[in-house]
C-alpha positions in Angstrom: 16.6 0.4 22.9 18.1 -2.5 20.9 15.8 -2.4 17.9 17.4 -5.5 16.2 17.1 -7.5 19.4 13.4 -6.7 19.7 12.7 -7.4 16.0 14.5 -10.8 16.3 12.6 -11.8 19.4 9.2 -10.8 18.2 9.8 -12.3 14.8 10.8 -15.6 16.4 7.7 -15.6 18.7 5.3 -14.9 15.8 7.0 -17.4 13.5 6.7 -20.1 16.2 3.0 -19.5 16.5 0.1 -20.5 14.3 0.0 -19.2 10.7 -3.6 -19.0 9.8 -5.4 -17.8 6.6 -5.0 -18.4 2.9 -2.9 -16.8 0.1 -4.8 -14.6 -2.4 -5.5 -17.5 -4.8 -8.1 -15.5 -6.8 -5.1 -13.9 -8.6 -3.4 -16.9 -10.2 0.2 -15.7 -9.9 -0.2 -15.1 -6.2 -1.4 -18.6 -5.6 2.1 -19.8 -6.4 3.7 -18.1 -3.4 5.2 -20.1 -0.5 2.6 -19.3 2.2 5.2 -19.6 5.0 7.5 -16.9 3.9 8.0 -14.2 6.5 10.1 -11.1 6.3 10.6 -7.8 8.1 12.6 -4.6 7.5 12.6 -1.4 9.5 14.3 1.7 8.0 14.9 4.7 10.3 15.0 8.3 9.0 18.7 8.4 9.9 19.3 5.5 7.4 19.7 2.6 9.8 18.0 -0.7 8.8 17.0 -3.7 10.9 15.9 -7.0 9.2 14.6 -10.4 10.0 13.6 -13.5 7.9 12.8 -13.2 4.2 13.5 -9.5 4.1 15.2 -9.6 0.7 12.7 -11.9 -1.1 10.6 -9.9 -3.7 6.8 -10.0 -3.6 3.9 -8.3 -5.2 3.1 -5.2 -3.1 -0.4 -5.0 -4.6 -2.6 -2.3 -2.9 0.3 -0.9 -0.9 1.2 0.8 -4.2 -2.0 2.8 -4.1 -0.5 5.1 -1.5 2.3 5.9 -4.0 -0.1 6.7 -6.9 -2.1 8.8 -4.5 1.0 10.7 -3.4 1.9 11.5 -7.0 -1.6 12.6 -8.0 -1.9 14.7 -4.8 1.5 16.3 -5.5 0.4 17.1 -9.1 -3.1 18.5 -8.7 -3.5 19.3 -5.0 -6.9 19.8 -3.3 -9.0 19.3 -6.4 -8.4 15.6 -6.1 -11.0 15.5 -3.3 -13.7 16.5 -5.8 -13.3 13.1 -7.4 -12.7 10.8 -4.4 -13.5 11.2 -0.7 -11.4 10.6 2.4 -13.7 8.6 4.7 -13.3 5.0 5.8 -15.4 2.6 3.7 -16.5 0.0 6.2 -16.8 -2.4 3.3 -14.6 -4.8 1.4 -11.8 -3.3 -0.8 -13.6 -4.3 -4.0 -17.2 -3.4 -3.0 -19.5 -1.6 -5.4 -22.2 -0.9 -2.8 -21.5 2.7 -1.9 -21.0 4.0 -5.4 -24.7 4.0 -6.2 -25.8 6.0 -3.1 -22.8 8.3 -3.3 -23.1 9.2 -7.0 -19.9 7.5 -8.2 -17.6 9.2 -5.7 -15.5 6.5 -4.0 -15.4 6.6 -0.3 -11.6 6.9 -0.2 -8.6 6.6 -2.5 -7.3 3.3 -1.1 -10.2 1.1 -1.9 -10.2 -0.3 -5.5 -12.7 2.2 -6.9 -10.8 5.1 -5.4 -7.5 3.9 -6.7 -9.0 3.5 -10.2 -10.1 7.2 -10.0 -6.6 8.2 -9.0 -5.2 6.3 -12.0 -7.7 8.2 -14.2 -6.3 11.5 -12.7 -2.8 10.4 -13.6 -3.9 9.4 -17.1 -5.3 12.9 -17.6 -2.3 14.7 -16.2 0.5 12.9 -17.9 1.1 12.0 -21.5 2.9 8.8 -20.3 1.3 8.0 -16.9 2.9 4.5 -16.6 6.4 5.9 -17.1 5.8 8.9 -14.8 4.4 6.7 -12.0 7.2 4.2 -12.0 9.8 7.0 -12.2 8.2 8.6 -9.1 8.3 5.2 -7.2 11.9 4.7 -8.3 12.8 8.1 -6.9 11.0 7.4 -3.6 12.8 4.0 -3.3 16.2 5.4 -4.6 16.2 2.2 -6.7 16.2 2.5 -10.5 15.4 -1.2 -11.1 11.9 -1.3 -9.5 9.4 -2.1 -12.3 6.0 -3.4 -13.1 5.6 -7.2 -13.2 4.0 -8.1 -16.5 3.1 -11.6 -15.5 1.2 -10.4 -12.4 -0.5 -7.6 -14.2 -1.7 -10.1 -16.9 -2.8 -12.5 -14.1 -4.9 -9.8 -12.4 -6.4 -8.7 -15.7 -7.5 -12.3 -16.5 -9.7 -12.5 -13.4 -10.3 -8.8 -12.7 -14.0 -8.8 -13.5 -15.0 -6.8 -10.5 -12.5 -4.1 -11.2 -13.8 -3.9 -14.8 -17.3 -3.6 -13.3 -16.0 -0.8 -11.0 -14.4 1.3 -13.7 -17.5 1.0 -16.0 -19.8 1.9 -13.1 -17.5 4.9 -12.3 -17.6 5.9 -16.0 -21.4 5.8 -16.0 -21.3 8.5 -13.2 -18.8 10.6 -15.2 -16.0 10.0 -12.8 -13.7 8.4 -15.3 -12.5 11.0 -17.9 -10.1 9.0 -20.0 -10.1 5.8 -22.0 -11.2 2.9 -19.8 -8.6 0.5 -21.3 -5.7 2.9 -20.5 -6.9 3.6 -17.0 -7.5 -0.1 -16.0 -4.1 -1.0 -17.6 -2.4 1.5 -15.3 -4.3 0.2 -12.3 -3.4 -3.5 -12.9 0.3 -2.5 -13.5 0.3 -0.4 -10.4 -0.8 -3.4 -8.3 1.8 -5.7 -10.0 4.9 -3.9 -8.7 7.3 -6.2 -6.8 9.6 -5.2 -4.0 11.2 -6.8 -1.0 10.8 -5.6 2.6 14.1 -3.7 2.5 13.0 -1.8 -0.6 9.4 -1.3 0.6 10.4 0.2 4.0 12.8 2.5 2.3 10.3 3.6 -0.3 7.8 4.7 2.3 10.4 6.5 4.4 9.5 9.8 2.7 6.1 9.7 4.4 7.9 9.4 7.8 10.3 12.2 6.8 7.8 15.1 6.0 7.7 14.1 2.3 11.5 14.3 1.7 13.4 11.4 0.1 16.3 10.5 2.4 19.3 10.3 0.0 18.5 12.8 -2.6 16.8 15.4 -0.4 14.1 15.7 -3.0 10.7 16.9 -1.7 8.3 14.3 -3.2 5.4 15.7 -1.3 5.1 18.9 0.8 4.7 18.4 4.6 1.0 19.4 4.7 0.1 16.9 2.0 2.3 14.2 3.6 0.3 14.7 6.8 -2.9 14.1 4.9 -1.7 11.0 3.2 -0.6 9.6 6.6 -4.1 10.4 8.0 -5.7 8.5 5.1 -3.5 5.5 5.7 -4.5 5.6 9.4 -8.2 5.6 8.7 -8.5 3.8 5.4 -5.3 1.7 4.9 -6.9 -1.7 5.9 -10.3 -1.5 4.4 -12.9 -2.7 6.9 -10.2 -3.7 9.4 -8.7 -0.1 9.6 -10.1 0.4 13.1 -8.7 -2.9 14.3 -5.2 -2.0 13.0 -5.4 1.4 14.6 -6.4 -0.2 17.9 -3.8 -2.9 17.9 -0.9 -1.3 16.1 -1.4 2.4 16.2 0.5 3.4 13.1 -0.6 4.8 9.7 -0.1 1.9 7.2 -1.3 0.1 4.2 -1.8 -3.6 3.4 -1.8 -5.6 0.1 -3.2 -9.0 -0.8 0.3 -10.1 -1.7 0.8 -10.4 2.1 2.7 -7.2 2.6 2.0 -4.4 5.2 3.9 -1.2 5.4 3.6 1.3 8.3 5.3 4.5 9.3 6.0 6.3 12.6 6.3 10.0 11.6 9.8 11.5 12.2 11.1 8.0 13.2 10.8 5.1 10.7 9.0 3.1 8.1 8.6 -0.7 8.5 7.6 -3.4 6.0 6.3 -6.9 6.9 5.5 -9.7 4.5 3.7 -13.0 5.2 1.4 -14.2 2.4 -1.4 -15.9 4.4 -4.3 -13.5 4.7 -7.0 -13.2 7.3 -10.7 -12.9 6.4 -10.3 -9.2 5.8 -7.5 -9.6 3.3 -4.7 -8.5 5.6 -1.5 -10.5 6.5 -2.2 -12.7 9.5 1.4 -12.8 10.8 2.0 -9.2 9.6 -0.7 -7.9 11.9 0.5 -10.0 14.8 4.1 -8.9 14.4 3.3 -5.2 14.2 1.0 -5.3 17.2 3.6 -6.9 19.4 6.4 -4.7 18.0 4.7 -1.4 18.7 3.6 -2.6 22.1 7.2 -3.6 23.1 8.8 -0.5 21.6 5.9 1.9 22.7 6.2 3.4 19.3 2.7 4.0 18.1 1.3 7.5 17.4 -1.0 7.3 20.3 
């Protein structure tokens, strides 16, 4: 199978089609993005890469980074993490407060905003310098020492992050935030600010396609059992209230972000990153969803 040829063809077909949706303008810095950018990179577990379009243009990965903070927290404390956050699909918007009342402050899963805030609280309780430890973990996964938080994006998110402030205070009222609110929410906003390009992002997520092992260093970032569980959570919860649609159309574990990125993995084969900033009504990249649906159909490379 000529992977580059397939990527080039599908990329051209999707780019020639309509590009619906809007950028995430509620975060001021994200409103400045060129809405017609479009990039792809696939990295295989034997180190080969296939690219198309704006694959080397950095963008804010936003909620995609929640998988990485979850991986670190799960590696650190193991199964007790699930006493603080559940593993069920939410069926509601990523920033919803609805379920916290009826479920006693336990977020439905760690990839919605409330769940990711609890994961940040776990990291704040485990590490003396959680921001430093988290970015170091991400750099090791990426094999890229220059990846960092983007202060301008973090500040932009904080300036309009009223719902996230509401979430953390509501979680605190149920006793599910153990550390200082300001420290936890600062870690959360910085987590979501991280910038990568498609090449870096696909490479970063490759450990989840490789039984938790980083390709170049051979470091086990996450044991194989926990890797399986992270992938399962991505499959069922990675796209908020569109997770079922993504599973139906694409058939890979993955995670989206409102910066327009999507990353997905095929266990024991590859990780792929797609970026196109226009979002559909569920907050997922319009072109990214279309590209991945066509790509997995043509390559017959879903998990199903």
